[in-house]
XYZ file of C-alpha atoms in Angstrom:
41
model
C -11.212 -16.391 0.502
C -14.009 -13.410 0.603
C -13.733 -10.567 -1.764
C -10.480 -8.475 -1.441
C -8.822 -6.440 -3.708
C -6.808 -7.759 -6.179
C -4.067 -5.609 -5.222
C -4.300 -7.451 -2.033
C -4.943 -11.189 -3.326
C -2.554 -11.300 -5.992
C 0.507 -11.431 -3.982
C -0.864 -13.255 -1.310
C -1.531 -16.052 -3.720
C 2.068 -15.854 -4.902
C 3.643 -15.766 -1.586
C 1.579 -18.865 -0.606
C 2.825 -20.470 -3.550
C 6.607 -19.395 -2.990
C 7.240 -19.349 0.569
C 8.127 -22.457 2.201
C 8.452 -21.645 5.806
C 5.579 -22.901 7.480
C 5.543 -20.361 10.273
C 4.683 -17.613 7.561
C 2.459 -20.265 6.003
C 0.107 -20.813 9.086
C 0.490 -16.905 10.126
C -1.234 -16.467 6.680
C -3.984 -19.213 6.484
C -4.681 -17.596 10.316
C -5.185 -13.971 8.653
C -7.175 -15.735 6.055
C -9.290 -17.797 8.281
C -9.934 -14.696 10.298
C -11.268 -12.747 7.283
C -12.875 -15.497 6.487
C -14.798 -15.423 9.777
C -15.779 -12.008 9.499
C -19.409 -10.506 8.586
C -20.184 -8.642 5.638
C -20.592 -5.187 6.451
């Protein structure tokens, strides 16, 4: 994942961990993959 602020990557991590519905799963590897695909500024 690029550089975000810990503030912001810390609970993602744990929610990907802990949540088992895989609608909130893919909504959040989406939102990852889109940051993901965006250019430094």
């Amino acid at each position: 994942m690029m550089e975000m602020g810990p503030a912001i990557k810390e609970p993602l991590q744990k929610v990907m961990e802990t949540e088992e519905n895989e609608n909130v799963r893919f909504w959040l590897i989406k939102i990852s993959r889109a940051f993901n695909k965006k250019p430094e500024l």
